[in-house]
Structures are given as structure tokens and as C-alpha cells.
mmCIF file of C-alpha atoms in Angstrom:
data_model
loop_
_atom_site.group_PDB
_atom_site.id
_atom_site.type_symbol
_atom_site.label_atom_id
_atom_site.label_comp_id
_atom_site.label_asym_id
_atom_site.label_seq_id
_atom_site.Cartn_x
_atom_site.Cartn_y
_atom_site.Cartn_z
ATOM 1 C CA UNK D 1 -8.885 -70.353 0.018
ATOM 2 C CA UNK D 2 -10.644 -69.793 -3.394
ATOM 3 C CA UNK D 3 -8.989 -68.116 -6.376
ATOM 4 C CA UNK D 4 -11.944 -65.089 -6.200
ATOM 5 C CA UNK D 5 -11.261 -64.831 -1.831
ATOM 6 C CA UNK D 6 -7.580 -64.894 -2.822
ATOM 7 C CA UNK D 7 -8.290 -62.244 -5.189
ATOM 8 C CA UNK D 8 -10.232 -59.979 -3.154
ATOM 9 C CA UNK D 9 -7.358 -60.143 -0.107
ATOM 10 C CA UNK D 10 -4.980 -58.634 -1.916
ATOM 11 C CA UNK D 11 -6.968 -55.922 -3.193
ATOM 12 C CA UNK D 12 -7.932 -55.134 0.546
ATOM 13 C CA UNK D 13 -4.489 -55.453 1.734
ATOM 14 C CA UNK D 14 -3.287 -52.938 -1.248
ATOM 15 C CA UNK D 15 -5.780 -50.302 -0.900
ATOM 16 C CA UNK D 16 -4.858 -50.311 2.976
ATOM 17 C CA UNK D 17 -1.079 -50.505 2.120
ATOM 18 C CA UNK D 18 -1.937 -46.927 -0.056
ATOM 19 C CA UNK D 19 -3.954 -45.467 2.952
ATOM 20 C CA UNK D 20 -0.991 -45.784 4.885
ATOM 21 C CA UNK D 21 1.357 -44.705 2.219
ATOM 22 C CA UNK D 22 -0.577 -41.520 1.835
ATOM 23 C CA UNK D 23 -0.723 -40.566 5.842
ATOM 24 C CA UNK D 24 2.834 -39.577 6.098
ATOM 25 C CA UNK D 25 3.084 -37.687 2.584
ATOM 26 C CA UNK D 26 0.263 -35.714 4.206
ATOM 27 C CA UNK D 27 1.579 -35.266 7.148
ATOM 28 C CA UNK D 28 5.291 -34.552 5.526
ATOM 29 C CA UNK D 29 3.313 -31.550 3.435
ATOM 30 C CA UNK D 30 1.688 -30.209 5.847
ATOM 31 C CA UNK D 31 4.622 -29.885 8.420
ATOM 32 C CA UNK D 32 6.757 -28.610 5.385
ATOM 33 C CA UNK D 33 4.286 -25.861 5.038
ATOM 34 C CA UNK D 34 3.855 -24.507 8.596
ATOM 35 C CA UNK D 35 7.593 -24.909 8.671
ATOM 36 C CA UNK D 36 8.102 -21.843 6.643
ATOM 37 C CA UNK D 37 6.048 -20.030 8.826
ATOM 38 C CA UNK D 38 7.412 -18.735 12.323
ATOM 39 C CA UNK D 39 3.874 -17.981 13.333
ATOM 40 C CA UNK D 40 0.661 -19.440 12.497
ATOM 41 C CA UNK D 41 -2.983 -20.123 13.367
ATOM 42 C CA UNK D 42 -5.505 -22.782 12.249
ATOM 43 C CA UNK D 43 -8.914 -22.571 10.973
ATOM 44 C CA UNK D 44 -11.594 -24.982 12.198
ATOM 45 C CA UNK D 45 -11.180 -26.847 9.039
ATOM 46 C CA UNK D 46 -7.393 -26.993 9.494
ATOM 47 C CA UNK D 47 -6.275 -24.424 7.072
ATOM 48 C CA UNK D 48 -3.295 -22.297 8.205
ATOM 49 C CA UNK D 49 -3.974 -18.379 8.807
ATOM 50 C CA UNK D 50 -2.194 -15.496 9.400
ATOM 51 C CA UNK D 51 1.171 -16.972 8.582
ATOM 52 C CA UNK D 52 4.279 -14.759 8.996
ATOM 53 C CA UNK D 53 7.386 -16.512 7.466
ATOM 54 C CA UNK D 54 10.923 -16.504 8.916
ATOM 55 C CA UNK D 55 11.714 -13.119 7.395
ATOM 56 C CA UNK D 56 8.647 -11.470 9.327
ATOM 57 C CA UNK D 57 6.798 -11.054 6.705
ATOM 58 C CA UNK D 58 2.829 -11.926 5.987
ATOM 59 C CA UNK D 59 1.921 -14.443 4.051
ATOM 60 C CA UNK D 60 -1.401 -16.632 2.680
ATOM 61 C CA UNK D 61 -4.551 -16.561 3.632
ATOM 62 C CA UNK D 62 -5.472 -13.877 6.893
ATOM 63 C CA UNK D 63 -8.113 -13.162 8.984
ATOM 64 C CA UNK D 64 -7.734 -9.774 10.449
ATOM 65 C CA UNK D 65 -9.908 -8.732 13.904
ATOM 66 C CA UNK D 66 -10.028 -4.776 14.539
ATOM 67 C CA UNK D 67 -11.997 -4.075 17.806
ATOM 68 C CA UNK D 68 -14.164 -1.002 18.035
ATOM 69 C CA UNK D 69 -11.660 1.791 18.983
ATOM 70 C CA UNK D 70 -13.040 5.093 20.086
ATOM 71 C CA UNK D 71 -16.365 5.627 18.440
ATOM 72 C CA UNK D 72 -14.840 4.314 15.389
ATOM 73 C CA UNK D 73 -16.937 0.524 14.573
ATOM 74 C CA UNK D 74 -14.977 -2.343 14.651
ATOM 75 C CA UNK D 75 -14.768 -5.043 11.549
ATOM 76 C CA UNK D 76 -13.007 -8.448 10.277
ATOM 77 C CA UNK D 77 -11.194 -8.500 7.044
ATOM 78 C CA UNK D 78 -9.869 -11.774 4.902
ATOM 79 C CA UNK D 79 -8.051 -12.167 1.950
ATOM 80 C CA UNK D 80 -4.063 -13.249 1.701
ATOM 81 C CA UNK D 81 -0.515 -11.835 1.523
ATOM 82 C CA UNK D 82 1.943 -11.759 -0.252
ATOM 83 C CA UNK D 83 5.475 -10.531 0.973
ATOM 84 C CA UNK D 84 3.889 -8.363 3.425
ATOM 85 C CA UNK D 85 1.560 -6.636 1.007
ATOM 86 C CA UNK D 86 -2.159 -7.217 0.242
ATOM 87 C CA UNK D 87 -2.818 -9.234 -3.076
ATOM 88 C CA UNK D 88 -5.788 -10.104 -4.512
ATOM 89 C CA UNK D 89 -9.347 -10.210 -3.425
ATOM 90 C CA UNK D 90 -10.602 -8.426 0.233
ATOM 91 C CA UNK D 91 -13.421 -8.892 2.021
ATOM 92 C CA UNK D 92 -14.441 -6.923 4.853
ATOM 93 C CA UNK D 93 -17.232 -7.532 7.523
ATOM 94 C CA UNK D 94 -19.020 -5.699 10.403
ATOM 95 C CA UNK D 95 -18.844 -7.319 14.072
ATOM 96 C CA UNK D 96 -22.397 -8.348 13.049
ATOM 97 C CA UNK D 97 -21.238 -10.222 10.151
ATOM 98 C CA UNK D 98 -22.412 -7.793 7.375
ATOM 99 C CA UNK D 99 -20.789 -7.449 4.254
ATOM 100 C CA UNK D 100 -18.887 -4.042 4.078
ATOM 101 C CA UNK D 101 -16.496 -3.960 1.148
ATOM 102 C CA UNK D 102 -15.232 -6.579 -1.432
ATOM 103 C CA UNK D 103 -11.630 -4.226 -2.131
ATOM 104 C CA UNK D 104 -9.298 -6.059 -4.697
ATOM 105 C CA UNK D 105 -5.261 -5.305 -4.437
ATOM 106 C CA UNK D 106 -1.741 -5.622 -6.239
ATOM 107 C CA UNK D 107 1.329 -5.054 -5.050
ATOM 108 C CA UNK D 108 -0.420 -3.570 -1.829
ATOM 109 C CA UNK D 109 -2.033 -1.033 -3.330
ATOM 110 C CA UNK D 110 -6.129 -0.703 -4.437
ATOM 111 C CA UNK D 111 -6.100 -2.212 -8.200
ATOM 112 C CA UNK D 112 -9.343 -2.419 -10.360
ATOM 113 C CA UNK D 113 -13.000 -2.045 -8.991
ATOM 114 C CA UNK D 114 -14.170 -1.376 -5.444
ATOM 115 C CA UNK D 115 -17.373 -2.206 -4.213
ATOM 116 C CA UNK D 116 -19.237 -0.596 -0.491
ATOM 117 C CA UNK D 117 -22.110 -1.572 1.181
ATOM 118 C CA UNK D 118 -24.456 0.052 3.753
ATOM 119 C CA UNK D 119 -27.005 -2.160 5.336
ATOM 120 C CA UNK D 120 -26.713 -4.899 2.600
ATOM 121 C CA UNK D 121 -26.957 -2.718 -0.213
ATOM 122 C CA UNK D 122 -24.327 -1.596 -3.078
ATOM 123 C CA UNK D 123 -23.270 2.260 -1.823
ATOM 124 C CA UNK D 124 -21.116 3.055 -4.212
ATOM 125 C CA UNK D 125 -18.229 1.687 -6.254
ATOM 126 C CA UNK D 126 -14.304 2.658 -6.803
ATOM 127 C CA UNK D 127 -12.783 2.473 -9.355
ATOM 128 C CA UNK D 128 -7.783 2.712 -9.179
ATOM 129 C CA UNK D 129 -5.376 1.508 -10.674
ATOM 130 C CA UNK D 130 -2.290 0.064 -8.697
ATOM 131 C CA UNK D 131 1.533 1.034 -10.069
ATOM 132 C CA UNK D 132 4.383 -1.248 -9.638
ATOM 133 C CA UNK D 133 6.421 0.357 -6.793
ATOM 134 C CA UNK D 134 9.956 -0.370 -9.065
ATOM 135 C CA UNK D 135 8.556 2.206 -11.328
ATOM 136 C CA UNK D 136 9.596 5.691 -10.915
ATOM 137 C CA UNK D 137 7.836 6.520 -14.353
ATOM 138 C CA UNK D 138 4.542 5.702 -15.781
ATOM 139 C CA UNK D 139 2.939 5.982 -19.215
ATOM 140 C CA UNK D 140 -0.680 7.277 -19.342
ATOM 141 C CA UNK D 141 -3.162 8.441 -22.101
ATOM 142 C CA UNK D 142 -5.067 11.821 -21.986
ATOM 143 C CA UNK D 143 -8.007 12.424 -23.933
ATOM 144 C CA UNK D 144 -8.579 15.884 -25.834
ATOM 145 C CA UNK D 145 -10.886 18.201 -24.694
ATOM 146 C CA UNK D 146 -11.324 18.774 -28.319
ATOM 147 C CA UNK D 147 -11.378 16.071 -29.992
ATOM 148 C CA UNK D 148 -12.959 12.701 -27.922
ATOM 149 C CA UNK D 149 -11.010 10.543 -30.604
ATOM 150 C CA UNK D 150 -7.672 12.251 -29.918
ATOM 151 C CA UNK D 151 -5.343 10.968 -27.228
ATOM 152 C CA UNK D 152 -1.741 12.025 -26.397
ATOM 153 C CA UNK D 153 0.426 9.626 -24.928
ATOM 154 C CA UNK D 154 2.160 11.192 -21.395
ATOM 155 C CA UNK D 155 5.043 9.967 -19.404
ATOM 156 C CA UNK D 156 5.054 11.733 -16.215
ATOM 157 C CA UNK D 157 6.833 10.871 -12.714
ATOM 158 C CA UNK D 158 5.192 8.290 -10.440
ATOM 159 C CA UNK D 159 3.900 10.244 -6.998
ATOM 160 C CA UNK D 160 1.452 8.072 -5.673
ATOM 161 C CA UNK D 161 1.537 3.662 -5.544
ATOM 162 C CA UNK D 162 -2.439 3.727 -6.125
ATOM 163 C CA UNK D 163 -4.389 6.594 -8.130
ATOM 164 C CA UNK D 164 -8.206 6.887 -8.888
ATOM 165 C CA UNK D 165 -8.456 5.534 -12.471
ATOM 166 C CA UNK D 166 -11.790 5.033 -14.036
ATOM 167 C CA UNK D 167 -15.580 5.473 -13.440
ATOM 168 C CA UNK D 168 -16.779 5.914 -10.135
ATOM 169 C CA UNK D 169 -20.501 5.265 -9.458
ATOM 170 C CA UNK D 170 -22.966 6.370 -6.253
ATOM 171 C CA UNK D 171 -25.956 4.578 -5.563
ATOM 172 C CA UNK D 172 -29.266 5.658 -3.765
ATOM 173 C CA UNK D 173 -28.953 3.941 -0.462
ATOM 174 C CA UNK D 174 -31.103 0.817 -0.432
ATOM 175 C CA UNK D 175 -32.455 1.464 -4.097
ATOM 176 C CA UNK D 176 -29.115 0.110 -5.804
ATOM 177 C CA UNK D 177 -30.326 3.109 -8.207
ATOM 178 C CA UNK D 178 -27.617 5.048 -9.692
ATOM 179 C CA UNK D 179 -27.601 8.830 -8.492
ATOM 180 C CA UNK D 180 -24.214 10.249 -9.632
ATOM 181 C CA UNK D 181 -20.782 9.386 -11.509
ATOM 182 C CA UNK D 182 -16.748 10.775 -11.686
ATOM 183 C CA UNK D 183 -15.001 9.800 -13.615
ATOM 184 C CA UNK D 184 -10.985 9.980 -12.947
ATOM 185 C CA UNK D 185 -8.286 10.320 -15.624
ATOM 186 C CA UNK D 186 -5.035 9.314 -13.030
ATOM 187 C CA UNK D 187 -5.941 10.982 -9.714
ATOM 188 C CA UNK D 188 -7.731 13.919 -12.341
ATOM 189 C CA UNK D 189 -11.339 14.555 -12.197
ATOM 190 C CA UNK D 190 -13.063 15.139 -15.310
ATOM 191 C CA UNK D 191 -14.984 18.224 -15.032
ATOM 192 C CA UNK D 192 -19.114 16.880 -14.014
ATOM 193 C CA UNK D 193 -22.042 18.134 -16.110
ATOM 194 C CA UNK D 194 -25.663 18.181 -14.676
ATOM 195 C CA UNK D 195 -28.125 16.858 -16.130
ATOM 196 C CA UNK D 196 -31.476 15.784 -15.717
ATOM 197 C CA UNK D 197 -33.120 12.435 -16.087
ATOM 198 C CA UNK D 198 -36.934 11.952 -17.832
ATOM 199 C CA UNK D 199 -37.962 12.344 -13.840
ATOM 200 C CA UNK D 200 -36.088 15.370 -13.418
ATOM 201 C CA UNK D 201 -34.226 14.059 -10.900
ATOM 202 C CA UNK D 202 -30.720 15.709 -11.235
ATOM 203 C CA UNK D 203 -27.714 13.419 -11.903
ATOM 204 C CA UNK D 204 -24.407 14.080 -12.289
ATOM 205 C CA UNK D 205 -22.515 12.968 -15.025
ATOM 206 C CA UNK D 206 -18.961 13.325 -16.840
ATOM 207 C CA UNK D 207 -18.195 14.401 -20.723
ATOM 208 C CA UNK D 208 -16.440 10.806 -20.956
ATOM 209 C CA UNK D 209 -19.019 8.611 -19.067
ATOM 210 C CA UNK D 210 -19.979 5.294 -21.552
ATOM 211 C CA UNK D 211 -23.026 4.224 -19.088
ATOM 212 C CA UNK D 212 -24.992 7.618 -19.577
ATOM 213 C CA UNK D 213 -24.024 9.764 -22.519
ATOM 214 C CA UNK D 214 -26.417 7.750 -24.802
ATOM 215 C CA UNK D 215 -29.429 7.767 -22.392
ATOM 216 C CA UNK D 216 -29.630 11.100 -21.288
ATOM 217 C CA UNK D 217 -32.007 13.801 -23.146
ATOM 218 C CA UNK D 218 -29.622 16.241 -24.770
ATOM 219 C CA UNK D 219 -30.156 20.065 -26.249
ATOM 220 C CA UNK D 220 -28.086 21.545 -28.409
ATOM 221 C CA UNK D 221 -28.743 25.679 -28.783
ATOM 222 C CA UNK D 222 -26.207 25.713 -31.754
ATOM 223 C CA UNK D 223 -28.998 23.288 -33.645
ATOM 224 C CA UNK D 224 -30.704 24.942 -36.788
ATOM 225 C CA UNK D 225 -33.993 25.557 -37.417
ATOM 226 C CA UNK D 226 -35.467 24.411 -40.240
ATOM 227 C CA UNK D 227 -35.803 27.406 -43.000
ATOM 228 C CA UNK D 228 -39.679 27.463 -43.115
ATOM 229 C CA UNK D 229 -39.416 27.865 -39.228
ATOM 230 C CA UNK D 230 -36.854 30.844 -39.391
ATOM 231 C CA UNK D 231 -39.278 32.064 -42.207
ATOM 232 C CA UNK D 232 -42.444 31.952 -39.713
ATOM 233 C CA UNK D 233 -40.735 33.517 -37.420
ATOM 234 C CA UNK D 234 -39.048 36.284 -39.222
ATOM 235 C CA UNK D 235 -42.484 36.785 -40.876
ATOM 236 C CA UNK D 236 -44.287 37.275 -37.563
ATOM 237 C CA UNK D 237 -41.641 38.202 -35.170
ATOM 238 C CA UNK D 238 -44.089 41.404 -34.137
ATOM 239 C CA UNK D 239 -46.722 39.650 -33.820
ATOM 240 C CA UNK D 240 -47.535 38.826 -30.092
ATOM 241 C CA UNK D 241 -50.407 37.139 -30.334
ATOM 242 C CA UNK D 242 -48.740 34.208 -32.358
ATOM 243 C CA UNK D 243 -47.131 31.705 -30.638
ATOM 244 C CA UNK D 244 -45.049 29.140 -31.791
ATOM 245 C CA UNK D 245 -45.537 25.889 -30.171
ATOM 246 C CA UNK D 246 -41.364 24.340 -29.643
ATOM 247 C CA UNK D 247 -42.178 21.314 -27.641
ATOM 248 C CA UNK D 248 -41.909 22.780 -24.127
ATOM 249 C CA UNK D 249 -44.654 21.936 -21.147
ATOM 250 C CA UNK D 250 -46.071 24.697 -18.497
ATOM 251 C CA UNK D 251 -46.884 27.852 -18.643
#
């Protein structure tokens, strides 16, 4: 046998010496990792689902099935576990296969922004902030209604695992246009103002809303006139057949 056939054996034989090596470390992982589960499915692609470990509790990656149940639609939901509670990022589906809600958790609880569909199209977002359960207290920030760049720091008692935190934002349905905002202060609703956009549709926004405040025509009644107006006018205030033109439309 030549040197280069020699050569080219033993590279054959080694790469299907590896190959063999590697089946039962595979193997030996896999088992090890259904072995901490007491149940368990598969996925087509061989991935284990809906694990629940030896202490009954849920763990990894789920696929849940909810049947419709008296008038109420049914849906499929994945995301994982972790010790029983729901971590991370949620997906939920009609029977159809339609995208519902992409929901993100910690410790169980609804943590950071929610989004909803209806018929493919964004509905309107959520917006909470998970606590950590071990806490009894919690630390929050509240703005002053006087003052938007005063804030007082708060400790107050923890009542609720999961409280609406942020900007909340509802969509025209199909349109993804934005129709109305809330925005929460922990579980508090700051007090809506209308308003009115250069369409006239109304809109409803909030004192503390970033996305709008800047946009949105504003009138101030406390603004002064200009002394040559307030002259004009003071000058012809019994005159009725003067009018003074202020930038206003219709009759």
C-alpha cells in the first residue's frame, strides 16, 4: 500500500472512530436531560416540551393547548418555565394559527411591554412592571404635579406581584394608527387630557406622555398679547364693526 493510501486510511478510520465517539456523549446528554424530568413530550424535531421535573414543577420550553370552552375561543401558547412560573418571552395563537399576543414575563408575573393583535394587526400595547415576590417593599418615583422636573422618592408596601407601569397605547383596528394613550405611574392613572389632532380627530393623551406632547397643537389663554394689540383693542373695544382677525376659521 502507498505512503498517500496509507495516509488517507487512517484519516477515514479516525474521523469514523470520532463519529462513534460522539453517538454515546449524545445519547448520554440527552438521557441526562429527560432524566430530570418525570414527564415529558417531544417535538417533531426532537426537542423536549412540557417538562415537569421530579418536584412537579414546570420547566423549559411548553406548548400549551386550551380548547374552546363555552363561547370563550380556544388558543395555543409557547414560551418556557421556570420553577413553575412563566419567564421570558410568550407567544399566543388562535386555533387558526393567528398571532394573538407576544406577552413577556419574570418571576411569573407580566414584566415590560405587551403587544395584542386582532386580525393580524397591532390592537394595542401594555405596558407592567413585574416585582420580585421576596419583596414585601418596593421603591418607586412620583412625579410632581407641579413641577415635571421634581420627583419624590416613595417606599410603600408591595400589594400586587405585577402593576401597570408605563405608557399604554390603542391603535385603530387594522390602521396600526394610534387613537389614544394612559399612561400608569404603579397601578395609578395619570389624569387624560383631550386633545385634538390637525384632523380634528380627538385623541387622548396624558400630561407625562413623551410620544405626543411635542406634536400636538397647544393654546395657552394665560399667553399675552402683544401691547399694540391690547392697544387696538382697548382703542376700539366699542366699536362693533371692527373686527380683529386672531387666526380662527368659520363663521
Amino acid at each position: 500500500m502507498t505512503t498517500f493510501l496509507k495516509k488517507k486510511y487512517i484519516r477515514t478510520t479516525n474521523i469514523q472512530f470520532m463519529r462513534l465517539l460522539l453517538i454515546p456523549l449524545i445519547l448520554l446528554f440527552y438521557n441526562n436531560t429527560n432524566a430530570q424530568c418525570k414527564i415529558y413530550r417531544l417535538s417533531d424535531r426532537g426537542d423536549t416540551l412540557n417538562c415537569i421535573d421530579m418536584n412537579n414543577k414546570k420547566q423549559g420550553k411548553w406548548k400549551i393547548h386550551v380548547d374552546e370552552l363555552r363561547g370563550e375561543p380556544g388558543f395555543e401558547e409557547e414560551g418556557e418555565y421556570k420553577d413553575n412560573l412563566k419567564e421570558g418571552k410568550w407567544r399566543r395563537y388562535s386555533l387558526m394559527g393567528d398571532l394573538i399576543a407576544i406577552e413577556n414575563y419574570r418571576w411569573g408575573n407580566k414584566d415590560g411591554e405587551q403587544e395584542y393583535f386582532y386580525n393580524g394587526s397591532l390592537e394595542h400595547t401594555e405596558s407592567w412592571k413585574a416585582i420580585d415576590p421576596q419583596k414585601k417593599f418596593d421603591t418607586i418615583f412620583v412625579q410632581d404635579l407641579n413641577d415635571e422636573y421634581k420627583v419624590d422618592k416613595k417606599i410603600i408596601k408591595v400589594n400586587a406581584y405585577a402593576v401597570k407601569d408605563g405608557i399604554w397605547k390603542y391603535y385603530r383596528p387594522g390602521a396600526n394608527t394610534l387613537i389614544r394613550t394612559e399612561t400608569y405611574n404603579y397601578d395609578v392613572l395619570v389624569k387624560p387630557q383631550t386633545v385634538k389632532l390637525n384632523n380634528n380627530n380627538p385623541i387622548t393623551d396624558t400630561t407625562t406622555n413623551p410620544l405626543l406632547k411635542d406634536s400636538l397643537p397647544t393654546s395657552n389663554p394665560n399667553t399675552k398679547k402683544p401691547k399694540e394689540i391690547l392697544q387696538f383693542e382697548k382703542k376700539h373695544k366699542n366699536n362693533s364693526k371692527i373686527k380683529v382677525r386672531d387666526g380662527s376659521t368659520g363663521n
